[in-house]
mmCIF file of C-alpha atoms in Angstrom:
data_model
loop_
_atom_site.group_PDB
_atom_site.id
_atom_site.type_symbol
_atom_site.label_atom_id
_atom_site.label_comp_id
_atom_site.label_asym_id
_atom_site.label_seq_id
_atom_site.Cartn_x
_atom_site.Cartn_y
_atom_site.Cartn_z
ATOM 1 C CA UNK A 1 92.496 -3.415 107.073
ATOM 2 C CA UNK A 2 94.679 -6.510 106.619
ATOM 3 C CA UNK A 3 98.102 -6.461 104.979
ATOM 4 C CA UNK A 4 98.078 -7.902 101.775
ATOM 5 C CA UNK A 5 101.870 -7.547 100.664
ATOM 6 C CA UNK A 6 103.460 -9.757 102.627
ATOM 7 C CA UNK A 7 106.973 -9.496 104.155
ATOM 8 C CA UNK A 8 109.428 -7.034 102.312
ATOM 9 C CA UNK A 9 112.881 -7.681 102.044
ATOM 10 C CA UNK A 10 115.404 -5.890 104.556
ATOM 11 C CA UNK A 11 118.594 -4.967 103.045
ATOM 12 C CA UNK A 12 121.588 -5.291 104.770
ATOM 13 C CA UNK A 13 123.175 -1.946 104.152
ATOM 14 C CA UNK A 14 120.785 0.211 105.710
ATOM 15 C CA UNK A 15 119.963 -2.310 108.597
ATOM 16 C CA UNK A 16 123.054 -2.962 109.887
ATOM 17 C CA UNK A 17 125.398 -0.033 108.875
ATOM 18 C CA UNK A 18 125.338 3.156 110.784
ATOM 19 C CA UNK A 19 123.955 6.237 109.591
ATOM 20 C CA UNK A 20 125.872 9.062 107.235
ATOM 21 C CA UNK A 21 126.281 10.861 110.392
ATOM 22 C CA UNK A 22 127.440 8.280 112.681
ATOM 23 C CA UNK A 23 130.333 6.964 110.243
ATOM 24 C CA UNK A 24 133.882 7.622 111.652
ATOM 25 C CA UNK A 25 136.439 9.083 109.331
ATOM 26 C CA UNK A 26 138.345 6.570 107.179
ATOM 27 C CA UNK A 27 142.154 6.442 108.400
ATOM 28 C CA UNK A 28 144.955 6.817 106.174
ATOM 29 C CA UNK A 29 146.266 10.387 104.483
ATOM 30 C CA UNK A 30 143.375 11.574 102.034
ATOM 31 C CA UNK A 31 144.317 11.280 98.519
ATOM 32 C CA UNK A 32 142.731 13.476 95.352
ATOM 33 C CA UNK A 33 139.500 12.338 94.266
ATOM 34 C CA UNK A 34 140.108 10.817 90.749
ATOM 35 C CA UNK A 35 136.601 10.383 89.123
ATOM 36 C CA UNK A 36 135.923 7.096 87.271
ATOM 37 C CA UNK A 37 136.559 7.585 83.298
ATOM 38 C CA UNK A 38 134.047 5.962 80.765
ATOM 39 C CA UNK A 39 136.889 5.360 78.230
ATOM 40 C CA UNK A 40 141.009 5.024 78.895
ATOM 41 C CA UNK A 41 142.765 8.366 78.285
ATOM 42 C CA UNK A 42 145.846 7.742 75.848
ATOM 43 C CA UNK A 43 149.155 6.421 76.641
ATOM 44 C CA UNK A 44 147.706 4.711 79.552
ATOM 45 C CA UNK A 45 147.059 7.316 82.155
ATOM 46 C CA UNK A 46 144.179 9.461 83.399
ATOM 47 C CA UNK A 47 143.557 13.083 82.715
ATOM 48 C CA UNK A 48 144.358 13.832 86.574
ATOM 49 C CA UNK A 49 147.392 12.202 86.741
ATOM 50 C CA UNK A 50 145.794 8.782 88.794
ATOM 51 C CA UNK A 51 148.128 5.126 88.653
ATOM 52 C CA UNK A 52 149.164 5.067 85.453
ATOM 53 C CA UNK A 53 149.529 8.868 84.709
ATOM 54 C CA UNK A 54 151.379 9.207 87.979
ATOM 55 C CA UNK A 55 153.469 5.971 86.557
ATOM 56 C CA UNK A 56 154.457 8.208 83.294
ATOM 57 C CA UNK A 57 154.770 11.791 85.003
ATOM 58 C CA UNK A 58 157.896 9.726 86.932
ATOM 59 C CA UNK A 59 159.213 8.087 83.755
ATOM 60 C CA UNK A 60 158.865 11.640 82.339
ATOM 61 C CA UNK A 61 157.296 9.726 79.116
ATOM 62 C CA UNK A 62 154.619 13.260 79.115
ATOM 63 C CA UNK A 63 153.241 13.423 75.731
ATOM 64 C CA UNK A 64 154.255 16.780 73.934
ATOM 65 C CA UNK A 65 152.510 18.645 71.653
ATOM 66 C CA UNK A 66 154.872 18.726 68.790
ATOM 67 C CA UNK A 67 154.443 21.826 66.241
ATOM 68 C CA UNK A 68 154.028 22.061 62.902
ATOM 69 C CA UNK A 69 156.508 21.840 60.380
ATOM 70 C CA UNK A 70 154.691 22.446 56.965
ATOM 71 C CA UNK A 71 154.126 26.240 57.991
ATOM 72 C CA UNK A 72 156.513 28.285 56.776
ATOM 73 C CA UNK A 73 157.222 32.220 57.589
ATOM 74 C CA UNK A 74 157.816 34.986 55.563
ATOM 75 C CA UNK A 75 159.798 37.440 56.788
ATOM 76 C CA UNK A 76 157.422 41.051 56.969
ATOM 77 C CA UNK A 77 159.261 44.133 55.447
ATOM 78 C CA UNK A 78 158.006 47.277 57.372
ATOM 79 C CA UNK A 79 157.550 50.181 55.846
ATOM 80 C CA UNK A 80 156.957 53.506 56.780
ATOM 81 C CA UNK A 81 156.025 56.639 54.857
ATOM 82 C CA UNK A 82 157.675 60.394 56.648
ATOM 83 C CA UNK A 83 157.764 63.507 55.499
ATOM 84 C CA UNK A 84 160.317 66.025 55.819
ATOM 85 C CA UNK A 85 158.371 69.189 56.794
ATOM 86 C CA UNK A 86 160.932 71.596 57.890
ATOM 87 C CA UNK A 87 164.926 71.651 57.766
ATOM 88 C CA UNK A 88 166.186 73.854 60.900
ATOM 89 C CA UNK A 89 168.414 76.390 59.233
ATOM 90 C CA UNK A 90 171.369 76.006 62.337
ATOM 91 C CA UNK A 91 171.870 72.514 61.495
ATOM 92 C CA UNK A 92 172.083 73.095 58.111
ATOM 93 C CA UNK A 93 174.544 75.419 58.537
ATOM 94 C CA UNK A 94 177.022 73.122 60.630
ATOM 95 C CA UNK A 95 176.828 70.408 58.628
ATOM 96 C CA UNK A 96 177.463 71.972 55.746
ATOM 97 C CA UNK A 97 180.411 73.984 57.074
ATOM 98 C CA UNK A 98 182.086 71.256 58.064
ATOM 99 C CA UNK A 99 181.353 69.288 54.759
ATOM 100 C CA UNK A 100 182.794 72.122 52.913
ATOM 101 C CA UNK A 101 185.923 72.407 55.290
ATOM 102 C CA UNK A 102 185.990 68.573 54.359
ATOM 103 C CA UNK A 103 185.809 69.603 50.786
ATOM 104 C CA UNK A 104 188.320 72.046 50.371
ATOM 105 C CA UNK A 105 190.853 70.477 52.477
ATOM 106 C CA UNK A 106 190.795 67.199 49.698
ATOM 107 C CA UNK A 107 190.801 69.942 47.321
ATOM 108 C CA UNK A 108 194.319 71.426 48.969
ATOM 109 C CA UNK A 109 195.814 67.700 48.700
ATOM 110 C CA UNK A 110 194.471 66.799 45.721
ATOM 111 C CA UNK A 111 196.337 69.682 43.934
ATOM 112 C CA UNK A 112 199.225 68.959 46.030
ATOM 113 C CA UNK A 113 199.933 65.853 44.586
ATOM 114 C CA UNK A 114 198.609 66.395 41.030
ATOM 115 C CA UNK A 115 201.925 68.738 40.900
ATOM 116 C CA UNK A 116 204.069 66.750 42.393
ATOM 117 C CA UNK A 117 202.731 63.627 39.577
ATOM 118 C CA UNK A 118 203.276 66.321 36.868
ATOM 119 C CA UNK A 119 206.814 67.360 37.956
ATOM 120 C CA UNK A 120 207.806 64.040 38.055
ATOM 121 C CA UNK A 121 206.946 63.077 34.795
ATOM 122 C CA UNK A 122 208.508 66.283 33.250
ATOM 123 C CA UNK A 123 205.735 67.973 32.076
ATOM 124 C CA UNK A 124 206.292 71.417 33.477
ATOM 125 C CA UNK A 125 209.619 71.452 32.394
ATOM 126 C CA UNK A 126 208.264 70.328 28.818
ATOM 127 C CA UNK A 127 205.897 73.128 28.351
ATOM 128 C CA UNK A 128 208.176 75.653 30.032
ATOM 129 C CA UNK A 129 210.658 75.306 27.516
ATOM 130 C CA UNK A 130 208.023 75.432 24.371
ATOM 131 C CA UNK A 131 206.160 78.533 25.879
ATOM 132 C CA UNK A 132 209.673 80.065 26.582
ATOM 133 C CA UNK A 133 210.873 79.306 23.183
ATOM 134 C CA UNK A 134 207.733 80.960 21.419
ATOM 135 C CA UNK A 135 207.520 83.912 23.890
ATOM 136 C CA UNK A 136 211.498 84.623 23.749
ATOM 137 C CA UNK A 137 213.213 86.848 21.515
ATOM 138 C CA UNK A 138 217.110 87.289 21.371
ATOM 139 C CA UNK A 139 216.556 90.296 23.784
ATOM 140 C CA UNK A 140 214.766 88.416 26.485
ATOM 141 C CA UNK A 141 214.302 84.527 27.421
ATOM 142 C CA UNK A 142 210.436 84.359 27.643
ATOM 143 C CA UNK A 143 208.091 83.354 29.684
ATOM 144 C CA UNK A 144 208.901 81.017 32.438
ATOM 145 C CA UNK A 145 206.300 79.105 33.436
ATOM 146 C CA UNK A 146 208.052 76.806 35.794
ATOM 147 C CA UNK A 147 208.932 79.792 38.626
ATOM 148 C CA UNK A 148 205.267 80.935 37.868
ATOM 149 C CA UNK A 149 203.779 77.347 39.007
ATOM 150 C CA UNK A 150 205.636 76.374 41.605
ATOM 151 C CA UNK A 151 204.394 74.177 44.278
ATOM 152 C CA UNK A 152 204.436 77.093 47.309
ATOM 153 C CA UNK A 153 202.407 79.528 44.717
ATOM 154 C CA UNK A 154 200.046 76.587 43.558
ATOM 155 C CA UNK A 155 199.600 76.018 47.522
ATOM 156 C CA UNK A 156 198.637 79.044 47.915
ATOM 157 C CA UNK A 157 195.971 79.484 45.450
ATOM 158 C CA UNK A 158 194.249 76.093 45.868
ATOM 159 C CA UNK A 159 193.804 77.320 49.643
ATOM 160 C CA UNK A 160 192.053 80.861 48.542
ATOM 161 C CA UNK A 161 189.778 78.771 46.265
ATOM 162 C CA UNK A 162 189.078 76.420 49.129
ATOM 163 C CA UNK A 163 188.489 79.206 51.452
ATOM 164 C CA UNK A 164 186.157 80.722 49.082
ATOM 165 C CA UNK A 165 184.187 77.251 48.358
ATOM 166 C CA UNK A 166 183.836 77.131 52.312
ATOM 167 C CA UNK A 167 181.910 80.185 52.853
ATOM 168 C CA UNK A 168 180.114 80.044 49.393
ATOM 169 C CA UNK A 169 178.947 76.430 50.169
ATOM 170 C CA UNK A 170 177.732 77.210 53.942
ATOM 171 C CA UNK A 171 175.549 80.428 52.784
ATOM 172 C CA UNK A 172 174.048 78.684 50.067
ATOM 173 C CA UNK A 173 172.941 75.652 52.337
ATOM 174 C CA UNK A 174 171.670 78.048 54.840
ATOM 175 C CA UNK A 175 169.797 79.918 52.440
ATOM 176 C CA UNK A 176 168.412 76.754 50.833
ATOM 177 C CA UNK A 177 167.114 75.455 54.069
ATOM 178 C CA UNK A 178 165.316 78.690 54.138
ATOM 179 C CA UNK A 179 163.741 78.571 50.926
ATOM 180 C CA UNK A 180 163.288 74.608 51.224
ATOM 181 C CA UNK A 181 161.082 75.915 54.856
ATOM 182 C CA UNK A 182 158.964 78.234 52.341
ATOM 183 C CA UNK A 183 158.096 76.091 49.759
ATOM 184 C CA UNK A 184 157.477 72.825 52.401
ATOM 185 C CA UNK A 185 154.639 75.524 53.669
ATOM 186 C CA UNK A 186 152.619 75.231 50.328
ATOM 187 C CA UNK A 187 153.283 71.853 49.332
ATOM 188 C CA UNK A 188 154.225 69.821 52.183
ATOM 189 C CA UNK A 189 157.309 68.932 51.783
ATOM 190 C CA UNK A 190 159.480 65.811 50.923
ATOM 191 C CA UNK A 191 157.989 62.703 51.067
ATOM 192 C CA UNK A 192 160.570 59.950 51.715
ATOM 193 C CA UNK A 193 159.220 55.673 52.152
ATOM 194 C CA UNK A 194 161.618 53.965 54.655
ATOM 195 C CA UNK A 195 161.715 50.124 54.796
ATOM 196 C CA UNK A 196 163.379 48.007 57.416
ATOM 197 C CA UNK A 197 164.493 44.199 56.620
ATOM 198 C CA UNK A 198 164.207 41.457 59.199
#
């Protein structure tokens, strides 16, 4: 057979360079491989941070992502829905002896200086004399109704009512706590809808 082709070219690359592996290593300090991009990334720089992006990471020119300021937020009111199922009779009872105690010593002070506004504007001494005059007789002087309220004797009786109110108040709270434990049994109790505010 005879060669009909003639003579093929010889390129230069493969005849006179050495093989893959009979290539020394290049010399220098290897760098990140930065793969060629088919269009320029913005701002001049590449995604990988090559010249230029390496240029604006030391300018610290980095594009930011700046947000939105159209959107606006509502504040959320939370709500939530409890029901009271039981009331512990104890508790009851302290709190509402010490309310009462509370109570009756306002009570005490209250009276206290309602008499002392009343003296001081003459009213006892007012009445005194009119209820003396029309209880009196030429035998005897009448009633005397300022010895009768005076402040020690008020005192005294505004503190037996507020004694009274105590223990009245703290047995009927207890007791209601029991009955409120009964009928919270059948029907479930108080419902109460709490909301918090942000």
């Amino acid at each position: 057979m005879t060669e009909t082709r003639g003579p093929q070219p010889q390129y230069e690359g493969y005849a006179t360079g050495p093989l893959p592996g009979e290539r020394e290593p290049a010399s220098g300090p290897a760098g990140p491989y930065h793969p060629p991009q088919a269009y320029p990334s913005p701002g001049g720089g590449t995604q990988g941070g090559g010249t230029h992006g390496g240029a604006r990471g030391a300018d610290g020119a980095q594009a930011t992502r700046l947000p939105r300021t159209g959107a606006r937020t509502t504040p959320r009111t939370r709500k939530a829905r409890l029901r009271v199922s039981k009331a512990d009779p104890w508790s009851v009872m302290k709190v509402s002896f010490l309310l009462s105690i509370a109570l009756g010593i306002c009570t005490v002070v209250a009276a206290a200086v309602l008499w002392m506004v009343m003296d001081a504007m003459g009213v006892f001494e007012t009445v005194g004399g009119t209820i003396s005059e029309a209880t009196g007789s030429t035998e005897s002087s009448g009633f005397d109704l300022q010895s009768f309220l005076s402040l020690p004797r008020v005192l005294i009786f505004t503190s037996v009512i507020a004694v009274i109110d105590v223990v009245l108040a703290t047995a009927l709270a207890t007791l209601g706590s029991f009955i409120y434990n009964l009928s919270a049994g059948f029907v479930g109790g108080v419902e109460l809808t709490l909301a918090e505010d942000e």
